[in-house]
JSON list of C-alpha atoms in Angstrom, two decimals:
[
{"chain": "A", "resi": 15, "resn": "ARG", "atom": "CA", "xyz": [97.41, -46.66, 76.06]},
{"chain": "A", "resi": 16, "resn": "LYS", "atom": "CA", "xyz": [97.05, -44.99, 73.29]},
{"chain": "A", "resi": 17, "resn": "GLU", "atom": "CA", "xyz": [99.51, -45.83, 70.14]},
{"chain": "A", "resi": 18, "resn": "VAL", "atom": "CA", "xyz": [100.42, -42.42, 69.34]},
{"chain": "A", "resi": 19, "resn": "GLU", "atom": "CA", "xyz": [100.43, -39.68, 71.87]},
{"chain": "A", "resi": 20, "resn": "GLN", "atom": "CA", "xyz": [100.85, -36.27, 72.23]},
{"chain": "A", "resi": 21, "resn": "ASP", "atom": "CA", "xyz": [100.22, -33.54, 74.28]},
{"chain": "A", "resi": 22, "resn": "PRO", "atom": "CA", "xyz": [97.04, -31.57, 72.78]},
{"chain": "A", "resi": 23, "resn": "GLY", "atom": "CA", "xyz": [98.32, -27.83, 73.30]},
{"chain": "A", "resi": 24, "resn": "PRO", "atom": "CA", "xyz": [97.13, -25.83, 73.03]},
{"chain": "A", "resi": 25, "resn": "PHE", "atom": "CA", "xyz": [100.50, -23.91, 72.40]},
{"chain": "A", "resi": 26, "resn": "ASN", "atom": "CA", "xyz": [100.08, -20.43, 72.43]},
{"chain": "A", "resi": 27, "resn": "VAL", "atom": "CA", "xyz": [103.35, -18.20, 71.11]},
{"chain": "A", "resi": 28, "resn": "PRO", "atom": "CA", "xyz": [104.03, -15.17, 70.14]},
{"chain": "A", "resi": 29, "resn": "GLU", "atom": "CA", "xyz": [105.22, -14.72, 66.21]},
{"chain": "A", "resi": 30, "resn": "GLY", "atom": "CA", "xyz": [108.70, -15.17, 66.20]},
{"chain": "A", "resi": 31, "resn": "ALA", "atom": "CA", "xyz": [108.55, -17.64, 68.87]},
{"chain": "A", "resi": 32, "resn": "THR", "atom": "CA", "xyz": [110.64, -20.98, 68.17]},
{"chain": "A", "resi": 33, "resn": "VAL", "atom": "CA", "xyz": [107.97, -23.71, 69.01]},
{"chain": "A", "resi": 34, "resn": "ALA", "atom": "CA", "xyz": [108.27, -27.92, 69.54]},
{"chain": "A", "resi": 35, "resn": "PHE", "atom": "CA", "xyz": [105.87, -30.57, 69.58]},
{"chain": "A", "resi": 36, "resn": "ASN", "atom": "CA", "xyz": [106.46, -33.53, 71.00]},
{"chain": "A", "resi": 37, "resn": "CYS", "atom": "CA", "xyz": [105.25, -37.14, 70.35]},
{"chain": "A", "resi": 38, "resn": "THR", "atom": "CA", "xyz": [105.77, -40.56, 71.62]},
{"chain": "A", "resi": 39, "resn": "TYR", "atom": "CA", "xyz": [104.94, -44.06, 70.07]},
{"chain": "A", "resi": 40, "resn": "SER", "atom": "CA", "xyz": [104.46, -47.15, 71.74]},
{"chain": "A", "resi": 41, "resn": "ASN", "atom": "CA", "xyz": [104.51, -50.03, 69.09]},
{"chain": "A", "resi": 42, "resn": "SER", "atom": "CA", "xyz": [108.75, -50.95, 68.68]},
{"chain": "A", "resi": 43, "resn": "ALA", "atom": "CA", "xyz": [107.64, -52.15, 64.82]},
{"chain": "A", "resi": 44, "resn": "SER", "atom": "CA", "xyz": [106.77, -48.37, 63.52]},
{"chain": "A", "resi": 45, "resn": "GLN", "atom": "CA", "xyz": [108.54, -48.20, 60.30]},
{"chain": "A", "resi": 46, "resn": "SER", "atom": "CA", "xyz": [107.91, -44.42, 59.18]},
{"chain": "A", "resi": 47, "resn": "PHE", "atom": "CA", "xyz": [107.36, -41.90, 60.82]},
{"chain": "A", "resi": 48, "resn": "PHE", "atom": "CA", "xyz": [105.71, -38.28, 59.63]},
{"chain": "A", "resi": 49, "resn": "TRP", "atom": "CA", "xyz": [103.67, -35.32, 60.61]},
{"chain": "A", "resi": 50, "resn": "TYR", "atom": "CA", "xyz": [100.46, -33.74, 58.94]},
{"chain": "A", "resi": 51, "resn": "ARG", "atom": "CA", "xyz": [99.33, -30.38, 59.32]},
{"chain": "A", "resi": 52, "resn": "GLN", "atom": "CA", "xyz": [95.06, -29.55, 59.81]},
{"chain": "A", "resi": 53, "resn": "ASP", "atom": "CA", "xyz": [94.08, -26.27, 59.16]},
{"chain": "A", "resi": 54, "resn": "CYS", "atom": "CA", "xyz": [90.67, -25.06, 61.30]},
{"chain": "A", "resi": 55, "resn": "ARG", "atom": "CA", "xyz": [87.98, -27.26, 60.02]},
{"chain": "A", "resi": 56, "resn": "LYS", "atom": "CA", "xyz": [89.95, -28.98, 56.75]},
{"chain": "A", "resi": 57, "resn": "GLU", "atom": "CA", "xyz": [91.55, -31.95, 55.96]},
{"chain": "A", "resi": 58, "resn": "PRO", "atom": "CA", "xyz": [94.96, -32.93, 56.87]},
{"chain": "A", "resi": 59, "resn": "LYS", "atom": "CA", "xyz": [97.65, -32.69, 54.88]},
{"chain": "A", "resi": 60, "resn": "LEU", "atom": "CA", "xyz": [101.01, -34.49, 54.83]},
{"chain": "A", "resi": 61, "resn": "LEU", "atom": "CA", "xyz": [103.61, -31.44, 56.54]},
{"chain": "A", "resi": 62, "resn": "MET", "atom": "CA", "xyz": [106.84, -33.07, 56.61]},
{"chain": "A", "resi": 63, "resn": "SER", "atom": "CA", "xyz": [108.62, -37.16, 57.03]},
{"chain": "A", "resi": 64, "resn": "VAL", "atom": "CA", "xyz": [110.51, -38.04, 59.52]},
{"chain": "A", "resi": 65, "resn": "TYR", "atom": "CA", "xyz": [114.11, -39.86, 58.62]},
{"chain": "A", "resi": 66, "resn": "SER", "atom": "CA", "xyz": [116.30, -41.53, 61.18]},
{"chain": "A", "resi": 67, "resn": "SER", "atom": "CA", "xyz": [119.18, -38.97, 60.75]},
{"chain": "A", "resi": 68, "resn": "GLY", "atom": "CA", "xyz": [116.45, -35.89, 61.32]},
{"chain": "A", "resi": 69, "resn": "ASN", "atom": "CA", "xyz": [115.73, -33.70, 58.56]},
{"chain": "A", "resi": 70, "resn": "GLU", "atom": "CA", "xyz": [114.62, -30.36, 57.78]},
{"chain": "A", "resi": 71, "resn": "ASP", "atom": "CA", "xyz": [112.18, -28.58, 55.48]},
{"chain": "A", "resi": 72, "resn": "GLY", "atom": "CA", "xyz": [112.85, -24.39, 55.88]},
{"chain": "A", "resi": 73, "resn": "ARG", "atom": "CA", "xyz": [111.82, -23.14, 59.95]},
{"chain": "A", "resi": 74, "resn": "PHE", "atom": "CA", "xyz": [110.47, -26.70, 59.86]},
{"chain": "A", "resi": 75, "resn": "THR", "atom": "CA", "xyz": [112.94, -29.46, 62.21]},
{"chain": "A", "resi": 76, "resn": "ALA", "atom": "CA", "xyz": [111.95, -33.28, 62.63]},
{"chain": "A", "resi": 77, "resn": "GLN", "atom": "CA", "xyz": [113.66, -35.42, 65.00]},
{"chain": "A", "resi": 78, "resn": "LEU", "atom": "CA", "xyz": [112.96, -38.86, 65.61]},
{"chain": "A", "resi": 79, "resn": "ASN", "atom": "CA", "xyz": [114.51, -41.41, 68.29]},
{"chain": "A", "resi": 80, "resn": "ARG", "atom": "CA", "xyz": [113.94, -44.90, 67.87]},
{"chain": "A", "resi": 81, "resn": "ALA", "atom": "CA", "xyz": [115.51, -45.79, 71.43]},
{"chain": "A", "resi": 82, "resn": "SER", "atom": "CA", "xyz": [113.45, -43.82, 73.02]},
{"chain": "A", "resi": 83, "resn": "GLN", "atom": "CA", "xyz": [110.18, -44.07, 71.09]},
{"chain": "A", "resi": 84, "resn": "TYR", "atom": "CA", "xyz": [110.17, -40.44, 70.56]},
{"chain": "A", "resi": 85, "resn": "ILE", "atom": "CA", "xyz": [108.72, -37.54, 67.61]},
{"chain": "A", "resi": 86, "resn": "SER", "atom": "CA", "xyz": [109.35, -34.54, 68.03]},
{"chain": "A", "resi": 87, "resn": "LEU", "atom": "CA", "xyz": [108.75, -31.46, 65.34]},
{"chain": "A", "resi": 88, "resn": "LEU", "atom": "CA", "xyz": [110.46, -27.88, 66.17]},
{"chain": "A", "resi": 89, "resn": "ILE", "atom": "CA", "xyz": [109.60, -24.82, 64.29]},
{"chain": "A", "resi": 90, "resn": "ARG", "atom": "CA", "xyz": [111.80, -22.07, 63.92]},
{"chain": "A", "resi": 91, "resn": "ASP", "atom": "CA", "xyz": [110.57, -17.62, 63.96]},
{"chain": "A", "resi": 92, "resn": "SER", "atom": "CA", "xyz": [107.17, -18.99, 63.66]},
{"chain": "A", "resi": 93, "resn": "LYS", "atom": "CA", "xyz": [104.24, -17.23, 61.57]},
{"chain": "A", "resi": 94, "resn": "LEU", "atom": "CA", "xyz": [100.78, -16.34, 61.96]},
{"chain": "A", "resi": 95, "resn": "SER", "atom": "CA", "xyz": [99.60, -19.17, 59.59]},
{"chain": "A", "resi": 96, "resn": "ASP", "atom": "CA", "xyz": [101.57, -21.89, 60.78]},
{"chain": "A", "resi": 97, "resn": "SER", "atom": "CA", "xyz": [98.24, -20.83, 63.67]},
{"chain": "A", "resi": 98, "resn": "ALA", "atom": "CA", "xyz": [97.52, -25.29, 62.72]},
{"chain": "A", "resi": 99, "resn": "THR", "atom": "CA", "xyz": [96.77, -28.54, 64.66]},
{"chain": "A", "resi": 100, "resn": "TYR", "atom": "CA", "xyz": [99.87, -30.32, 64.46]},
{"chain": "A", "resi": 101, "resn": "LEU", "atom": "CA", "xyz": [99.24, -34.60, 63.77]},
{"chain": "A", "resi": 102, "resn": "CYS", "atom": "CA", "xyz": [101.43, -36.54, 64.63]},
{"chain": "A", "resi": 103, "resn": "VAL", "atom": "CA", "xyz": [101.32, -39.99, 62.34]},
{"chain": "A", "resi": 104, "resn": "VAL", "atom": "CA", "xyz": [103.25, -43.16, 62.48]},
{"chain": "A", "resi": 105, "resn": "ASN", "atom": "CA", "xyz": [103.72, -45.81, 59.64]},
{"chain": "A", "resi": 106, "resn": "ILE", "atom": "CA", "xyz": [102.85, -49.94, 61.05]},
{"chain": "A", "resi": 107, "resn": "ASP", "atom": "CA", "xyz": [102.55, -52.77, 58.35]},
{"chain": "A", "resi": 108, "resn": "ARG", "atom": "CA", "xyz": [101.22, -49.96, 55.51]},
{"chain": "A", "resi": 109, "resn": "GLN", "atom": "CA", "xyz": [98.82, -48.85, 58.11]},
{"chain": "A", "resi": 110, "resn": "LEU", "atom": "CA", "xyz": [98.75, -44.61, 59.35]},
{"chain": "A", "resi": 111, "resn": "THR", "atom": "CA", "xyz": [98.19, -44.29, 62.88]},
{"chain": "A", "resi": 112, "resn": "PHE", "atom": "CA", "xyz": [97.41, -40.69, 63.89]},
{"chain": "A", "resi": 113, "resn": "GLY", "atom": "CA", "xyz": [98.23, -38.31, 66.95]},
{"chain": "A", "resi": 114, "resn": "SER", "atom": "CA", "xyz": [94.64, -36.65, 68.20]},
{"chain": "A", "resi": 115, "resn": "GLY", "atom": "CA", "xyz": [97.11, -33.65, 67.10]},
{"chain": "A", "resi": 116, "resn": "THR", "atom": "CA", "xyz": [98.62, -30.47, 68.35]},
{"chain": "A", "resi": 117, "resn": "GLN", "atom": "CA", "xyz": [97.01, -26.76, 68.86]},
{"chain": "A", "resi": 118, "resn": "LEU", "atom": "CA", "xyz": [99.12, -24.13, 67.81]},
{"chain": "A", "resi": 119, "resn": "THR", "atom": "CA", "xyz": [97.87, -20.69, 67.79]},
{"chain": "A", "resi": 120, "resn": "VAL", "atom": "CA", "xyz": [100.77, -18.28, 67.13]},
{"chain": "A", "resi": 121, "resn": "LEU", "atom": "CA", "xyz": [99.59, -14.53, 67.93]},
{"chain": "A", "resi": 122, "resn": "PRO", "atom": "CA", "xyz": [100.60, -10.90, 66.51]},
{"chain": "B", "resi": 24, "resn": "ASP", "atom": "CA", "xyz": [96.12, -30.81, 40.67]},
{"chain": "B", "resi": 25, "resn": "VAL", "atom": "CA", "xyz": [94.55, -33.74, 43.32]},
{"chain": "B", "resi": 26, "resn": "LYS", "atom": "CA", "xyz": [91.63, -33.52, 44.24]},
{"chain": "B", "resi": 27, "resn": "VAL", "atom": "CA", "xyz": [89.04, -35.78, 46.35]},
{"chain": "B", "resi": 28, "resn": "THR", "atom": "CA", "xyz": [85.70, -35.68, 46.39]},
{"chain": "B", "resi": 29, "resn": "GLN", "atom": "CA", "xyz": [83.02, -36.84, 49.16]},
{"chain": "B", "resi": 30, "resn": "SER", "atom": "CA", "xyz": [79.40, -36.27, 48.26]},
{"chain": "B", "resi": 31, "resn": "SER", "atom": "CA", "xyz": [77.89, -33.94, 51.15]},
{"chain": "B", "resi": 32, "resn": "ARG", "atom": "CA", "xyz": [79.75, -31.72, 53.38]},
{"chain": "B", "resi": 33, "resn": "TYR", "atom": "CA", "xyz": [76.73, -32.58, 55.98]},
{"chain": "B", "resi": 34, "resn": "LEU", "atom": "CA", "xyz": [74.70, -35.12, 56.48]},
{"chain": "B", "resi": 35, "resn": "VAL", "atom": "CA", "xyz": [71.71, -35.85, 59.68]},
{"chain": "B", "resi": 36, "resn": "LYS", "atom": "CA", "xyz": [70.39, -38.73, 59.98]},
{"chain": "B", "resi": 37, "resn": "ARG", "atom": "CA", "xyz": [67.77, -40.42, 61.80]},
{"chain": "B", "resi": 38, "resn": "THR", "atom": "CA", "xyz": [68.63, -43.97, 64.10]},
{"chain": "B", "resi": 39, "resn": "GLY", "atom": "CA", "xyz": [68.49, -47.58, 63.13]},
{"chain": "B", "resi": 40, "resn": "GLU", "atom": "CA", "xyz": [68.82, -45.83, 58.73]},
{"chain": "B", "resi": 41, "resn": "LYS", "atom": "CA", "xyz": [71.42, -47.07, 56.17]},
{"chain": "B", "resi": 42, "resn": "VAL", "atom": "CA", "xyz": [73.67, -43.99, 54.99]},
{"chain": "B", "resi": 43, "resn": "PHE", "atom": "CA", "xyz": [76.32, -44.14, 52.15]},
{"chain": "B", "resi": 44, "resn": "LEU", "atom": "CA", "xyz": [79.28, -41.77, 52.32]},
{"chain": "B", "resi": 45, "resn": "GLU", "atom": "CA", "xyz": [80.56, -41.14, 48.83]},
{"chain": "B", "resi": 46, "resn": "CYS", "atom": "CA", "xyz": [84.10, -40.15, 47.91]},
{"chain": "B", "resi": 47, "resn": "VAL", "atom": "CA", "xyz": [85.88, -39.62, 44.76]},
{"chain": "B", "resi": 48, "resn": "GLN", "atom": "CA", "xyz": [89.55, -39.22, 43.80]},
{"chain": "B", "resi": 49, "resn": "ASP", "atom": "CA", "xyz": [91.01, -38.04, 40.52]},
{"chain": "B", "resi": 50, "resn": "MET", "atom": "CA", "xyz": [94.37, -39.04, 40.75]},
{"chain": "B", "resi": 51, "resn": "ASP", "atom": "CA", "xyz": [94.27, -42.78, 39.56]},
{"chain": "B", "resi": 52, "resn": "HIS", "atom": "CA", "xyz": [95.44, -43.73, 43.51]},
{"chain": "B", "resi": 53, "resn": "GLU", "atom": "CA", "xyz": [95.40, -47.56, 43.88]},
{"chain": "B", "resi": 54, "resn": "ASN", "atom": "CA", "xyz": [94.94, -47.34, 47.84]},
{"chain": "B", "resi": 55, "resn": "MET", "atom": "CA", "xyz": [91.15, -45.82, 49.64]},
{"chain": "B", "resi": 56, "resn": "PHE", "atom": "CA", "xyz": [91.04, -45.23, 53.10]},
{"chain": "B", "resi": 57, "resn": "TRP", "atom": "CA", "xyz": [88.09, -43.72, 55.37]},
{"chain": "B", "resi": 58, "resn": "TYR", "atom": "CA", "xyz": [88.91, -42.59, 59.03]},
{"chain": "B", "resi": 59, "resn": "ARG", "atom": "CA", "xyz": [86.37, -40.97, 61.35]},
{"chain": "B", "resi": 60, "resn": "GLN", "atom": "CA", "xyz": [87.85, -37.98, 63.81]},
{"chain": "B", "resi": 61, "resn": "ASP", "atom": "CA", "xyz": [86.69, -37.37, 66.40]},
{"chain": "B", "resi": 62, "resn": "PRO", "atom": "CA", "xyz": [87.62, -34.59, 69.45]},
{"chain": "B", "resi": 63, "resn": "GLY", "atom": "CA", "xyz": [90.76, -36.33, 71.41]},
{"chain": "B", "resi": 64, "resn": "LEU", "atom": "CA", "xyz": [91.41, -39.38, 69.39]},
{"chain": "B", "resi": 65, "resn": "GLY", "atom": "CA", "xyz": [92.48, -38.03, 66.13]},
{"chain": "B", "resi": 66, "resn": "LEU", "atom": "CA", "xyz": [91.31, -40.30, 63.29]},
{"chain": "B", "resi": 67, "resn": "ARG", "atom": "CA", "xyz": [90.66, -43.36, 63.46]},
{"chain": "B", "resi": 68, "resn": "LEU", "atom": "CA", "xyz": [90.62, -45.68, 60.76]},
{"chain": "B", "resi": 69, "resn": "ILE", "atom": "CA", "xyz": [87.48, -47.89, 59.68]},
{"chain": "B", "resi": 70, "resn": "TYR", "atom": "CA", "xyz": [88.35, -49.79, 56.19]},
{"chain": "B", "resi": 71, "resn": "PHE", "atom": "CA", "xyz": [90.57, -49.26, 53.13]},
{"chain": "B", "resi": 72, "resn": "SER", "atom": "CA", "xyz": [91.28, -50.70, 49.89]},
{"chain": "B", "resi": 73, "resn": "TYR", "atom": "CA", "xyz": [94.56, -51.00, 48.01]},
{"chain": "B", "resi": 74, "resn": "ASP", "atom": "CA", "xyz": [92.82, -52.05, 44.41]},
{"chain": "B", "resi": 75, "resn": "VAL", "atom": "CA", "xyz": [89.01, -52.27, 43.23]},
{"chain": "B", "resi": 76, "resn": "LYS", "atom": "CA", "xyz": [87.38, -55.15, 44.29]},
{"chain": "B", "resi": 77, "resn": "MET", "atom": "CA", "xyz": [89.77, -55.33, 48.09]},
{"chain": "B", "resi": 78, "resn": "LYS", "atom": "CA", "xyz": [88.78, -54.29, 51.03]},
{"chain": "B", "resi": 79, "resn": "GLU", "atom": "CA", "xyz": [90.59, -54.73, 54.53]},
{"chain": "B", "resi": 80, "resn": "LYS", "atom": "CA", "xyz": [89.06, -53.89, 57.82]},
{"chain": "B", "resi": 81, "resn": "GLY", "atom": "CA", "xyz": [90.41, -51.44, 60.03]},
{"chain": "B", "resi": 82, "resn": "ASP", "atom": "CA", "xyz": [91.08, -50.83, 63.04]},
{"chain": "B", "resi": 83, "resn": "ILE", "atom": "CA", "xyz": [86.72, -49.91, 64.51]},
{"chain": "B", "resi": 84, "resn": "PRO", "atom": "CA", "xyz": [84.94, -51.70, 61.37]},
{"chain": "B", "resi": 85, "resn": "GLU", "atom": "CA", "xyz": [82.32, -52.66, 63.36]},
{"chain": "B", "resi": 86, "resn": "GLY", "atom": "CA", "xyz": [78.96, -50.56, 62.69]},
{"chain": "B", "resi": 87, "resn": "TYR", "atom": "CA", "xyz": [80.04, -50.17, 58.88]},
{"chain": "B", "resi": 88, "resn": "SER", "atom": "CA", "xyz": [80.85, -51.53, 55.41]},
{"chain": "B", "resi": 89, "resn": "VAL", "atom": "CA", "xyz": [82.08, -50.44, 52.31]},
{"chain": "B", "resi": 90, "resn": "SER", "atom": "CA", "xyz": [82.19, -50.69, 48.75]},
{"chain": "B", "resi": 91, "resn": "ARG", "atom": "CA", "xyz": [84.69, -50.54, 45.50]},
{"chain": "B", "resi": 92, "resn": "GLU", "atom": "CA", "xyz": [83.92, -51.50, 42.40]},
{"chain": "B", "resi": 93, "resn": "LYS", "atom": "CA", "xyz": [85.76, -48.70, 40.80]},
{"chain": "B", "resi": 94, "resn": "LYS", "atom": "CA", "xyz": [89.02, -47.42, 40.95]},
{"chain": "B", "resi": 95, "resn": "GLU", "atom": "CA", "xyz": [87.68, -44.16, 41.49]},
{"chain": "B", "resi": 96, "resn": "ARG", "atom": "CA", "xyz": [85.47, -44.59, 44.33]},
{"chain": "B", "resi": 97, "resn": "PHE", "atom": "CA", "xyz": [85.18, -45.85, 47.54]},
{"chain": "B", "resi": 98, "resn": "SER", "atom": "CA", "xyz": [81.59, -45.95, 49.28]},
{"chain": "B", "resi": 99, "resn": "LEU", "atom": "CA", "xyz": [81.37, -46.75, 53.11]},
{"chain": "B", "resi": 100, "resn": "ILE", "atom": "CA", "xyz": [78.04, -47.20, 53.85]},
{"chain": "B", "resi": 101, "resn": "LEU", "atom": "CA", "xyz": [76.16, -47.44, 57.65]},
{"chain": "B", "resi": 102, "resn": "GLU", "atom": "CA", "xyz": [74.06, -49.88, 57.33]},
{"chain": "B", "resi": 103, "resn": "SER", "atom": "CA", "xyz": [71.88, -48.95, 60.31]},
{"chain": "B", "resi": 104, "resn": "ALA", "atom": "CA", "xyz": [72.77, -45.70, 61.42]},
{"chain": "B", "resi": 105, "resn": "SER", "atom": "CA", "xyz": [73.28, -44.76, 65.81]},
{"chain": "B", "resi": 106, "resn": "THR", "atom": "CA", "xyz": [73.82, -42.32, 67.61]},
{"chain": "B", "resi": 107, "resn": "ASN", "atom": "CA", "xyz": [77.45, -42.85, 68.33]},
{"chain": "B", "resi": 108, "resn": "GLN", "atom": "CA", "xyz": [77.89, -42.93, 63.99]},
{"chain": "B", "resi": 109, "resn": "THR", "atom": "CA", "xyz": [77.97, -39.21, 65.09]},
{"chain": "B", "resi": 110, "resn": "SER", "atom": "CA", "xyz": [81.37, -38.00, 63.34]},
{"chain": "B", "resi": 111, "resn": "MET", "atom": "CA", "xyz": [83.13, -36.58, 61.30]},
{"chain": "B", "resi": 112, "resn": "TYR", "atom": "CA", "xyz": [84.13, -38.47, 58.53]},
{"chain": "B", "resi": 113, "resn": "LEU", "atom": "CA", "xyz": [87.61, -38.14, 55.84]},
{"chain": "B", "resi": 114, "resn": "CYS", "atom": "CA", "xyz": [88.18, -40.16, 53.01]},
{"chain": "B", "resi": 115, "resn": "ALA", "atom": "CA", "xyz": [91.46, -40.22, 51.31]},
{"chain": "B", "resi": 116, "resn": "SER", "atom": "CA", "xyz": [93.89, -41.81, 48.95]},
{"chain": "B", "resi": 117, "resn": "SER", "atom": "CA", "xyz": [97.22, -42.08, 47.91]},
{"chain": "B", "resi": 118, "resn": "LEU", "atom": "CA", "xyz": [99.78, -44.52, 45.68]},
{"chain": "B", "resi": 119, "resn": "SER", "atom": "CA", "xyz": [101.05, -47.60, 46.10]},
{"chain": "B", "resi": 120, "resn": "GLY", "atom": "CA", "xyz": [105.20, -48.56, 47.08]},
{"chain": "B", "resi": 121, "resn": "LEU", "atom": "CA", "xyz": [107.43, -45.71, 48.86]},
{"chain": "B", "resi": 122, "resn": "ALA", "atom": "CA", "xyz": [104.32, -42.42, 48.81]},
{"chain": "B", "resi": 123, "resn": "GLN", "atom": "CA", "xyz": [101.97, -44.76, 50.00]},
{"chain": "B", "resi": 124, "resn": "TYR", "atom": "CA", "xyz": [102.12, -42.74, 52.96]},
{"chain": "B", "resi": 125, "resn": "GLU", "atom": "CA", "xyz": [101.37, -39.08, 51.46]},
{"chain": "B", "resi": 126, "resn": "GLN", "atom": "CA", "xyz": [97.32, -40.01, 51.77]},
{"chain": "B", "resi": 127, "resn": "TYR", "atom": "CA", "xyz": [95.50, -36.96, 50.79]},
{"chain": "B", "resi": 128, "resn": "PHE", "atom": "CA", "xyz": [92.59, -36.30, 51.66]},
{"chain": "B", "resi": 129, "resn": "GLY", "atom": "CA", "xyz": [88.61, -35.48, 50.88]},
{"chain": "B", "resi": 130, "resn": "PRO", "atom": "CA", "xyz": [87.21, -32.75, 52.73]},
{"chain": "B", "resi": 131, "resn": "GLY", "atom": "CA", "xyz": [84.94, -34.89, 54.97]},
{"chain": "B", "resi": 132, "resn": "THR", "atom": "CA", "xyz": [82.00, -35.25, 55.99]},
{"chain": "B", "resi": 133, "resn": "ARG", "atom": "CA", "xyz": [80.76, -34.37, 59.07]},
{"chain": "B", "resi": 134, "resn": "LEU", "atom": "CA", "xyz": [77.74, -37.01, 59.91]},
{"chain": "B", "resi": 135, "resn": "THR", "atom": "CA", "xyz": [74.76, -36.50, 62.84]},
{"chain": "B", "resi": 136, "resn": "VAL", "atom": "CA", "xyz": [72.62, -39.53, 63.34]},
{"chain": "B", "resi": 137, "resn": "THR", "atom": "CA", "xyz": [69.41, -38.15, 65.67]}
]
């Protein structure tokens, strides 16, 4: 079983749609959580951290459910520029473990 | 502006060759990492280093070694390249402490072993 599991997609949504990605992790000792974004043929970049209380950054909302070992990312009013692969990332003992990513394409 | 550079974008090597992948960061970061990225498997950690001359094994160190003689440079060495090491190799760096989870990645080296 993978330590971090994501639906690979692809998710194809129209501009302006709301889309949600889910991620589950298997190690209950996981300490902190993140979403990274990777554009096609580019390197990953940190999108946002995920806090227990949930947090928002503009159109992006991240949620964490420790009891269910579940992380989510919600994107509202999606833009063409949101097209990318979204990587769920978990920190265990100072090492980051990356999910294989969920591909999003926002269509005009 | 934060910058991590890798010595090559594309590399083709033959089975059995010794391969050196170089990574340089200009941000004075303490931590440096080597990952490989394969379709469906995500990024997997090969080796990392929290300081000069220090190195620690990640999840898949077999067939690889590393060198960190200077703070800004972290080298990945494939002692005897094999076809199953064909992959995208990504180097990253980060500060220590609470900022350590924001890793800055280089553009990657796509290595093909024939």
